[in-house]
Short mmCIF file of C-alpha atoms in Angstrom, two decimals:
data_model
loop_
_atom_site.label_atom_id
_atom_site.label_comp_id
_atom_site.label_asym_id
_atom_site.label_seq_id
_atom_site.Cartn_x
_atom_site.Cartn_y
_atom_site.Cartn_z
CA MET A 1 -24.18 -39.56 -3.19
CA LYS A 2 -21.13 -38.04 -4.85
CA GLU A 3 -19.92 -34.91 -3.07
CA ILE A 4 -20.12 -31.75 -5.18
CA LYS A 5 -16.68 -30.21 -5.70
CA ARG A 6 -16.19 -26.58 -4.77
CA ASN A 7 -15.24 -24.18 -7.55
CA ILE A 8 -12.04 -22.30 -6.69
CA ALA A 9 -10.92 -19.15 -8.50
CA ILE A 10 -7.21 -18.38 -8.34
CA VAL A 11 -7.42 -14.62 -8.80
CA CYS A 12 -4.23 -13.23 -10.30
CA GLY A 13 -2.75 -10.54 -12.52
CA GLY A 14 -3.61 -7.11 -11.23
CA ASP A 15 -2.61 -3.62 -12.28
CA SER A 16 0.83 -3.21 -10.72
CA SER A 17 4.33 -3.81 -12.07
CA GLU A 18 4.18 -7.28 -10.51
CA HIS A 19 1.45 -8.55 -12.86
CA ASP A 20 3.69 -11.20 -14.43
CA VAL A 21 4.99 -12.36 -11.06
CA SER A 22 1.38 -12.84 -9.96
CA MET A 23 0.71 -14.97 -13.03
CA ARG A 24 3.60 -17.25 -12.07
CA SER A 25 2.21 -17.54 -8.54
CA ALA A 26 -1.15 -18.54 -10.03
CA GLN A 27 0.45 -21.34 -12.02
CA GLY A 28 2.20 -22.53 -8.86
CA LEU A 29 -1.03 -22.52 -6.89
CA TYR A 30 -2.87 -24.33 -9.68
CA SER A 31 -0.28 -27.12 -9.51
CA PHE A 32 -0.59 -27.32 -5.70
CA PHE A 33 -4.39 -27.51 -5.34
CA ASP A 34 -6.16 -30.84 -4.83
CA LYS A 35 -7.95 -31.36 -8.17
CA GLU A 36 -9.78 -34.39 -6.80
CA ARG A 37 -11.44 -32.15 -4.25
CA TYR A 38 -11.80 -28.86 -6.16
CA ASN A 39 -12.55 -27.53 -9.61
CA VAL A 40 -9.74 -24.99 -9.96
CA TYR A 41 -9.75 -22.06 -12.41
CA ILE A 42 -7.25 -19.27 -13.02
CA VAL A 43 -8.92 -15.85 -13.27
CA ASP A 44 -6.75 -13.11 -14.76
CA VAL A 45 -7.74 -9.62 -13.60
CA LYS A 46 -6.20 -6.64 -15.39
CA GLY A 47 -8.04 -3.32 -15.59
CA GLN A 48 -11.53 -4.02 -16.91
CA ASP A 49 -10.49 -7.28 -18.57
CA TRP A 50 -11.40 -10.14 -16.24
CA HIS A 51 -11.33 -13.57 -17.83
CA VAL A 52 -11.06 -17.18 -16.78
CA GLN A 53 -8.61 -19.55 -18.40
CA LEU A 54 -10.14 -22.93 -19.26
CA ALA A 55 -8.51 -26.34 -19.61
CA ASP A 56 -8.69 -26.24 -23.41
CA ASP A 57 -6.71 -22.94 -23.43
CA SER A 58 -9.82 -20.96 -24.32
CA THR A 59 -11.05 -18.09 -22.13
CA GLU A 60 -14.42 -16.78 -20.97
CA GLN A 61 -15.18 -13.31 -19.67
CA ILE A 62 -16.03 -12.93 -16.00
CA ASP A 63 -19.34 -11.21 -15.25
CA LYS A 64 -18.24 -8.64 -12.65
CA ASN A 65 -21.82 -8.26 -11.41
CA ASP A 66 -21.67 -11.62 -9.67
CA PHE A 67 -18.19 -13.07 -10.40
CA THR A 68 -19.50 -15.85 -12.64
CA PHE A 69 -18.84 -16.97 -16.19
CA VAL A 70 -20.77 -18.89 -18.81
CA HIS A 71 -19.31 -22.00 -20.44
CA ASN A 72 -21.15 -24.30 -22.84
CA GLY A 73 -24.38 -22.49 -22.00
CA GLU A 74 -24.05 -23.05 -18.23
CA VAL A 75 -23.35 -20.42 -15.57
CA VAL A 76 -20.37 -21.32 -13.38
CA GLU A 77 -20.36 -19.81 -9.87
CA PHE A 78 -17.31 -19.66 -7.64
CA ASP A 79 -17.40 -20.88 -4.04
CA TYR A 80 -14.06 -19.38 -3.05
CA ALA A 81 -11.43 -16.94 -4.32
CA TYR A 82 -7.74 -17.54 -3.69
CA ILE A 83 -6.24 -14.08 -4.24
CA THR A 84 -2.64 -14.08 -5.45
CA ILE A 85 -2.45 -10.58 -6.94
CA HIS A 86 0.75 -8.81 -5.87
CA GLY A 87 -0.13 -5.12 -5.65
CA THR A 88 -3.38 -3.42 -6.57
CA PRO A 89 -6.24 -4.41 -6.54
CA GLY A 90 -5.59 -7.67 -4.68
CA GLU A 91 -3.25 -6.56 -1.92
CA ASN A 92 -4.78 -3.23 -0.88
CA GLY A 93 -8.35 -4.17 0.06
CA LEU A 94 -10.11 -3.36 -3.22
CA MET A 95 -10.65 -6.95 -4.33
CA GLN A 96 -11.54 -7.96 -0.80
CA GLY A 97 -14.27 -5.32 -0.67
CA TYR A 98 -15.66 -6.59 -3.97
CA PHE A 99 -15.82 -10.17 -2.68
CA ASP A 100 -17.34 -9.02 0.61
CA LEU A 101 -20.18 -7.39 -1.32
CA LEU A 102 -20.77 -10.64 -3.21
CA HIS A 103 -20.39 -12.82 -0.09
CA VAL A 104 -17.65 -14.87 -1.74
CA PRO A 105 -15.11 -16.12 0.84
CA TYR A 106 -11.45 -15.48 0.03
CA SER A 107 -7.95 -16.40 1.11
CA THR A 108 -6.57 -13.13 2.45
CA SER A 109 -7.26 -10.81 5.35
CA GLY A 110 -10.12 -8.32 5.21
CA VAL A 111 -10.35 -4.85 3.69
CA LEU A 112 -8.88 -2.88 6.60
CA VAL A 113 -5.94 -5.21 7.19
CA GLU A 114 -5.13 -5.37 3.48
CA ALA A 115 -5.23 -1.58 3.15
CA MET A 116 -3.06 -1.18 6.23
CA THR A 117 -0.43 -3.76 5.31
CA PHE A 118 -0.25 -2.32 1.79
CA ASP A 119 0.73 1.07 3.21
CA LYS A 120 4.15 0.45 4.72
CA TYR A 121 4.31 3.73 6.61
CA VAL A 122 0.86 3.32 8.19
CA LEU A 123 1.56 -0.31 9.09
CA ASN A 124 4.90 0.44 10.75
CA ASN A 125 3.46 3.22 12.86
CA TYR A 126 0.44 1.15 13.84
CA LEU A 127 2.50 -1.87 14.92
CA ARG A 128 5.02 0.32 16.72
CA GLY A 129 2.20 1.05 19.16
CA PHE A 130 2.09 -2.68 20.01
CA GLY A 131 5.82 -2.80 20.72
CA VAL A 132 6.92 -4.16 17.35
CA ASN A 133 10.44 -2.99 16.45
CA VAL A 134 10.49 -1.14 13.10
CA ALA A 135 12.93 1.26 11.44
CA ASP A 136 12.52 5.02 11.77
CA SER A 137 10.97 6.51 8.63
CA ILE A 138 9.42 9.58 7.07
CA LEU A 139 6.60 9.85 4.55
CA LEU A 140 6.84 12.02 1.43
CA ARG A 141 3.99 12.81 -0.94
CA ARG A 142 4.27 13.73 -4.59
CA GLY A 143 5.01 17.46 -4.81
CA ASP A 144 6.55 17.76 -1.33
CA GLU A 145 9.72 19.81 -1.02
CA VAL A 146 12.55 17.62 0.23
CA ASP A 147 15.39 18.87 2.41
CA GLU A 148 17.98 16.22 1.63
CA GLU A 149 20.29 17.18 4.49
CA ALA A 150 17.40 17.11 6.97
CA VAL A 151 16.44 13.63 5.79
CA ALA A 152 20.04 12.49 6.22
CA ALA A 153 20.22 14.04 9.68
CA ARG A 154 17.00 12.32 10.76
CA LEU A 155 17.53 8.86 9.27
CA GLY A 156 21.26 8.63 8.64
CA MET A 157 23.01 7.26 5.60
CA PRO A 158 22.62 4.86 3.95
CA CYS A 159 18.82 4.79 3.92
CA PHE A 160 16.12 3.15 1.82
CA VAL A 161 13.64 4.87 -0.46
CA LYS A 162 10.59 2.77 -1.35
CA PRO A 163 7.03 3.24 -2.59
CA ALA A 164 4.74 3.42 0.43
CA ASN A 165 1.75 1.91 -1.39
CA ASP A 166 2.99 -0.87 -3.62
CA GLY A 167 4.72 -4.22 -3.69
CA SER A 168 8.33 -4.40 -2.57
CA SER A 169 10.04 -5.38 -5.82
CA PHE A 170 9.93 -2.18 -7.86
CA GLY A 171 10.93 1.40 -7.16
CA VAL A 172 13.17 0.60 -4.18
CA SER A 173 16.61 2.22 -3.88
CA LYS A 174 19.39 2.15 -1.33
CA VAL A 175 20.69 5.71 -0.98
CA LYS A 176 24.23 6.20 0.33
CA GLU A 177 24.59 9.99 0.02
CA PRO A 178 22.06 12.85 0.38
CA ASP A 179 22.59 13.96 -3.23
CA GLN A 180 21.28 10.56 -4.41
CA LEU A 181 17.89 11.11 -2.79
CA ALA A 182 16.29 13.06 -5.64
CA ALA A 183 16.95 10.35 -8.23
CA ALA A 184 15.74 7.61 -5.87
CA LEU A 185 12.55 9.53 -5.14
CA ARG A 186 11.82 9.91 -8.85
CA VAL A 187 12.06 6.15 -9.28
CA ALA A 188 9.83 5.47 -6.26
CA PHE A 189 7.20 8.03 -7.31
CA MET A 190 6.82 6.13 -10.59
CA GLU A 191 5.22 3.33 -8.52
CA SER A 192 3.30 5.26 -5.85
CA ASN A 193 2.05 8.73 -4.96
CA GLU A 194 3.53 8.31 -1.49
CA VAL A 195 7.11 7.32 -0.73
CA MET A 196 8.67 6.15 2.51
CA VAL A 197 12.28 6.95 3.34
CA GLU A 198 13.50 4.51 5.96
CA SER A 199 16.63 4.20 8.06
CA TYR A 200 19.02 1.37 7.22
CA MET A 201 19.40 -1.57 9.58
CA LYS A 202 22.43 -3.82 9.18
CA GLY A 203 21.88 -7.46 10.01
CA THR A 204 20.53 -10.82 8.89
CA GLU A 205 17.44 -10.71 6.70
CA LEU A 206 14.75 -13.32 7.31
CA SER A 207 11.37 -14.14 5.82
CA ILE A 208 8.82 -16.32 7.58
CA GLY A 209 5.32 -17.53 6.77
CA CYS A 210 2.35 -18.21 9.03
CA TYR A 211 -1.28 -19.26 8.80
CA LYS A 212 -3.99 -20.03 11.31
CA THR A 213 -7.32 -21.81 11.17
CA ALA A 214 -10.04 -22.44 13.73
CA ASP A 215 -8.13 -25.41 15.11
CA LYS A 216 -4.44 -24.82 14.41
CA ALA A 217 -1.71 -22.19 14.27
CA VAL A 218 1.25 -22.87 12.00
CA VAL A 219 4.45 -20.82 11.81
CA PHE A 220 6.86 -22.14 9.22
CA PRO A 221 10.66 -22.30 9.59
CA ALA A 222 12.24 -18.97 8.69
CA THR A 223 14.26 -18.48 5.50
CA GLU A 224 17.55 -16.61 5.63
CA VAL A 225 18.04 -14.30 2.65
CA VAL A 226 21.62 -13.81 1.48
CA THR A 227 22.39 -11.67 -1.57
CA LYS A 228 25.46 -9.90 -2.90
CA ASN A 229 23.17 -7.20 -4.31
CA GLU A 230 22.74 -3.98 -2.35
CA PHE A 231 19.49 -5.41 -0.98
CA PHE A 232 16.84 -8.04 -1.73
CA ASP A 233 15.71 -6.41 -4.98
CA TYR A 234 13.80 -7.70 -8.02
CA ASP A 235 16.83 -9.45 -9.52
CA ALA A 236 17.58 -11.13 -6.21
CA LYS A 237 13.95 -12.24 -5.82
CA TYR A 238 13.15 -13.41 -9.32
CA ASN A 239 16.41 -13.77 -11.27
CA GLY A 240 18.27 -16.05 -8.90
CA GLN A 241 20.72 -13.49 -7.51
CA VAL A 242 20.17 -14.72 -3.96
CA GLN A 243 20.85 -17.59 -1.62
CA GLU A 244 17.80 -18.73 0.35
CA ILE A 245 18.55 -20.92 3.36
CA THR A 246 15.66 -22.70 5.08
CA PRO A 247 15.71 -23.05 8.03
CA ALA A 248 17.71 -19.90 8.71
CA ARG A 249 21.13 -20.12 10.38
CA ILE A 250 20.13 -18.36 13.57
CA ALA A 251 20.25 -19.28 17.24
CA PRO A 252 17.32 -21.42 18.47
CA GLU A 253 16.19 -18.69 20.87
CA THR A 254 16.21 -16.15 18.02
CA ALA A 255 14.23 -18.53 15.79
CA LYS A 256 11.66 -18.87 18.57
CA ALA A 257 11.51 -15.09 19.07
CA VAL A 258 10.89 -14.56 15.33
CA ALA A 259 8.20 -17.25 15.25
CA ASP A 260 6.52 -15.84 18.37
CA GLU A 261 6.56 -12.29 16.99
CA THR A 262 5.10 -13.50 13.70
CA SER A 263 2.26 -15.27 15.49
CA ARG A 264 1.66 -12.18 17.66
CA ILE A 265 1.50 -9.83 14.67
CA TYR A 266 -0.89 -12.23 12.90
CA ASP A 267 -3.21 -11.98 15.90
CA ILE A 268 -2.81 -8.20 16.35
CA LEU A 269 -3.97 -7.68 12.77
CA HIS A 270 -6.49 -10.53 12.85
CA CYS A 271 -5.08 -11.90 9.61
CA ASN A 272 -6.50 -14.67 7.45
CA GLY A 273 -4.76 -17.16 5.19
CA ILE A 274 -1.01 -17.26 4.66
CA ILE A 275 1.05 -14.17 5.38
CA ARG A 276 4.79 -13.72 5.13
CA ILE A 277 6.71 -11.29 7.31
CA ASP A 278 10.21 -10.02 6.51
CA TYR A 279 12.60 -9.17 9.34
CA ILE A 280 16.11 -7.87 9.95
CA ILE A 281 17.95 -9.35 12.93
CA THR A 282 20.29 -6.73 14.36
CA LYS A 283 22.43 -6.61 17.49
CA ASP A 284 21.58 -4.42 20.48
CA ALA A 285 24.13 -2.61 22.65
CA GLU A 286 24.79 -5.81 24.62
CA GLY A 287 25.30 -7.89 21.48
CA ARG A 288 21.95 -9.68 21.73
CA ASP A 289 19.80 -10.41 18.71
CA GLN A 290 16.97 -7.91 18.14
CA VAL A 291 14.01 -8.77 15.89
CA ASN A 292 12.98 -5.88 13.63
CA MET A 293 10.00 -6.12 11.27
CA LEU A 294 10.50 -4.87 7.71
CA GLU A 295 7.12 -5.50 6.07
CA ILE A 296 4.21 -7.89 5.76
CA ASN A 297 3.19 -9.63 2.55
CA THR A 298 -0.42 -10.80 2.61
CA THR A 299 -0.31 -12.37 -0.87
CA PRO A 300 3.14 -13.98 -0.84
CA GLY A 301 4.66 -15.52 -3.96
CA MET A 302 3.55 -19.09 -4.55
CA THR A 303 5.78 -20.44 -7.32
CA PRO A 304 7.41 -23.79 -6.47
CA THR A 305 10.64 -21.97 -5.53
CA SER A 306 9.01 -19.14 -3.54
CA PHE A 307 9.62 -18.77 0.19
CA ILE A 308 6.32 -20.24 1.37
CA PRO A 309 6.51 -23.54 -0.57
CA GLN A 310 10.15 -23.85 0.57
CA GLN A 311 9.14 -23.34 4.19
CA VAL A 312 6.21 -25.74 3.93
CA ARG A 313 8.60 -28.45 2.72
CA ALA A 314 11.10 -27.61 5.48
CA ALA A 315 8.30 -27.98 8.05
CA GLY A 316 7.56 -31.48 6.72
CA LEU A 317 4.14 -30.40 5.52
CA ASN A 318 2.38 -30.81 2.18
CA ILE A 319 1.44 -27.60 0.37
CA THR A 320 -1.70 -29.24 -1.02
CA ASP A 321 -2.87 -30.01 2.51
CA VAL A 322 -2.02 -26.47 3.65
CA LEU A 323 -4.16 -24.94 0.89
CA THR A 324 -7.02 -27.30 1.71
CA ASP A 325 -6.77 -26.23 5.37
CA ILE A 326 -7.02 -22.58 4.39
CA VAL A 327 -9.97 -23.03 2.03
CA GLU A 328 -11.99 -25.32 4.27
CA ASN A 329 -11.49 -23.03 7.28
CA GLN A 330 -13.87 -20.55 5.59
CA PHE A 331 -16.67 -23.14 5.55
CA LYS A 332 -16.54 -24.34 9.17
#
């Protein structure tokens, strides 16, 4: 008897400034999935408009009551959701809660982990309790009075200003003088009601992916991020103003330390699916490499040139097989 193919929804779009980036990730994922094994659909979620894109370029509306759609008079149900929304509602636990209510398995971590990793300040302070090295930071809420000199005294200059509850591509500024803080905060508050001001760490920036299933744990080779921009901003990420070197040019013992820390953080948070963690490698007082976590991305970019596909290739793996591993792990 012919095996029935699972219906996979690549859930993309979202309501953040990274909507278009998410759409590109969806196209990448669609090209990677095993079409012999799965029926794959792209579902664009934006506000109240949820629709599925069909092979003939037509669309059908998603019934939000049960995450189905009707095509040619037949109801199509999804067996699995691969969430690739960067920002709300796919990276902060909202979409995960929806799928939990419907008992539809999905590719990311659960509601609590997604909410925590989406809030950079909460995440850093939580993981600090497990001995993870993170930068010192302060949290500011919209309407707070800001003592610029006190911020400078606490965190030093330069420092980073970034939305606390959003993706990492928009609203981020590197501030070199206290009188630049107000303008940077205005930009960040356009993306989030809470803003994190974080001390600057000088060193080598890395990004590394990881996933685990019931029978394997895979940490990919790290990518070294080199940019002439002030930091790894939107233009560096998406407009080619960066050099990405995989595997990273770091000492073998440092590469092992980064991989081990990534695996440990994955387990601390009890993650699911592919995550990507960004680090800065600094030097301690004795000149030894120190691994410092910057942030965790639970719905990393998945275009053919994104970090994760690069790292999968560097590991000698096939991205199609990796995605199959992740999907099938939910049905064991």
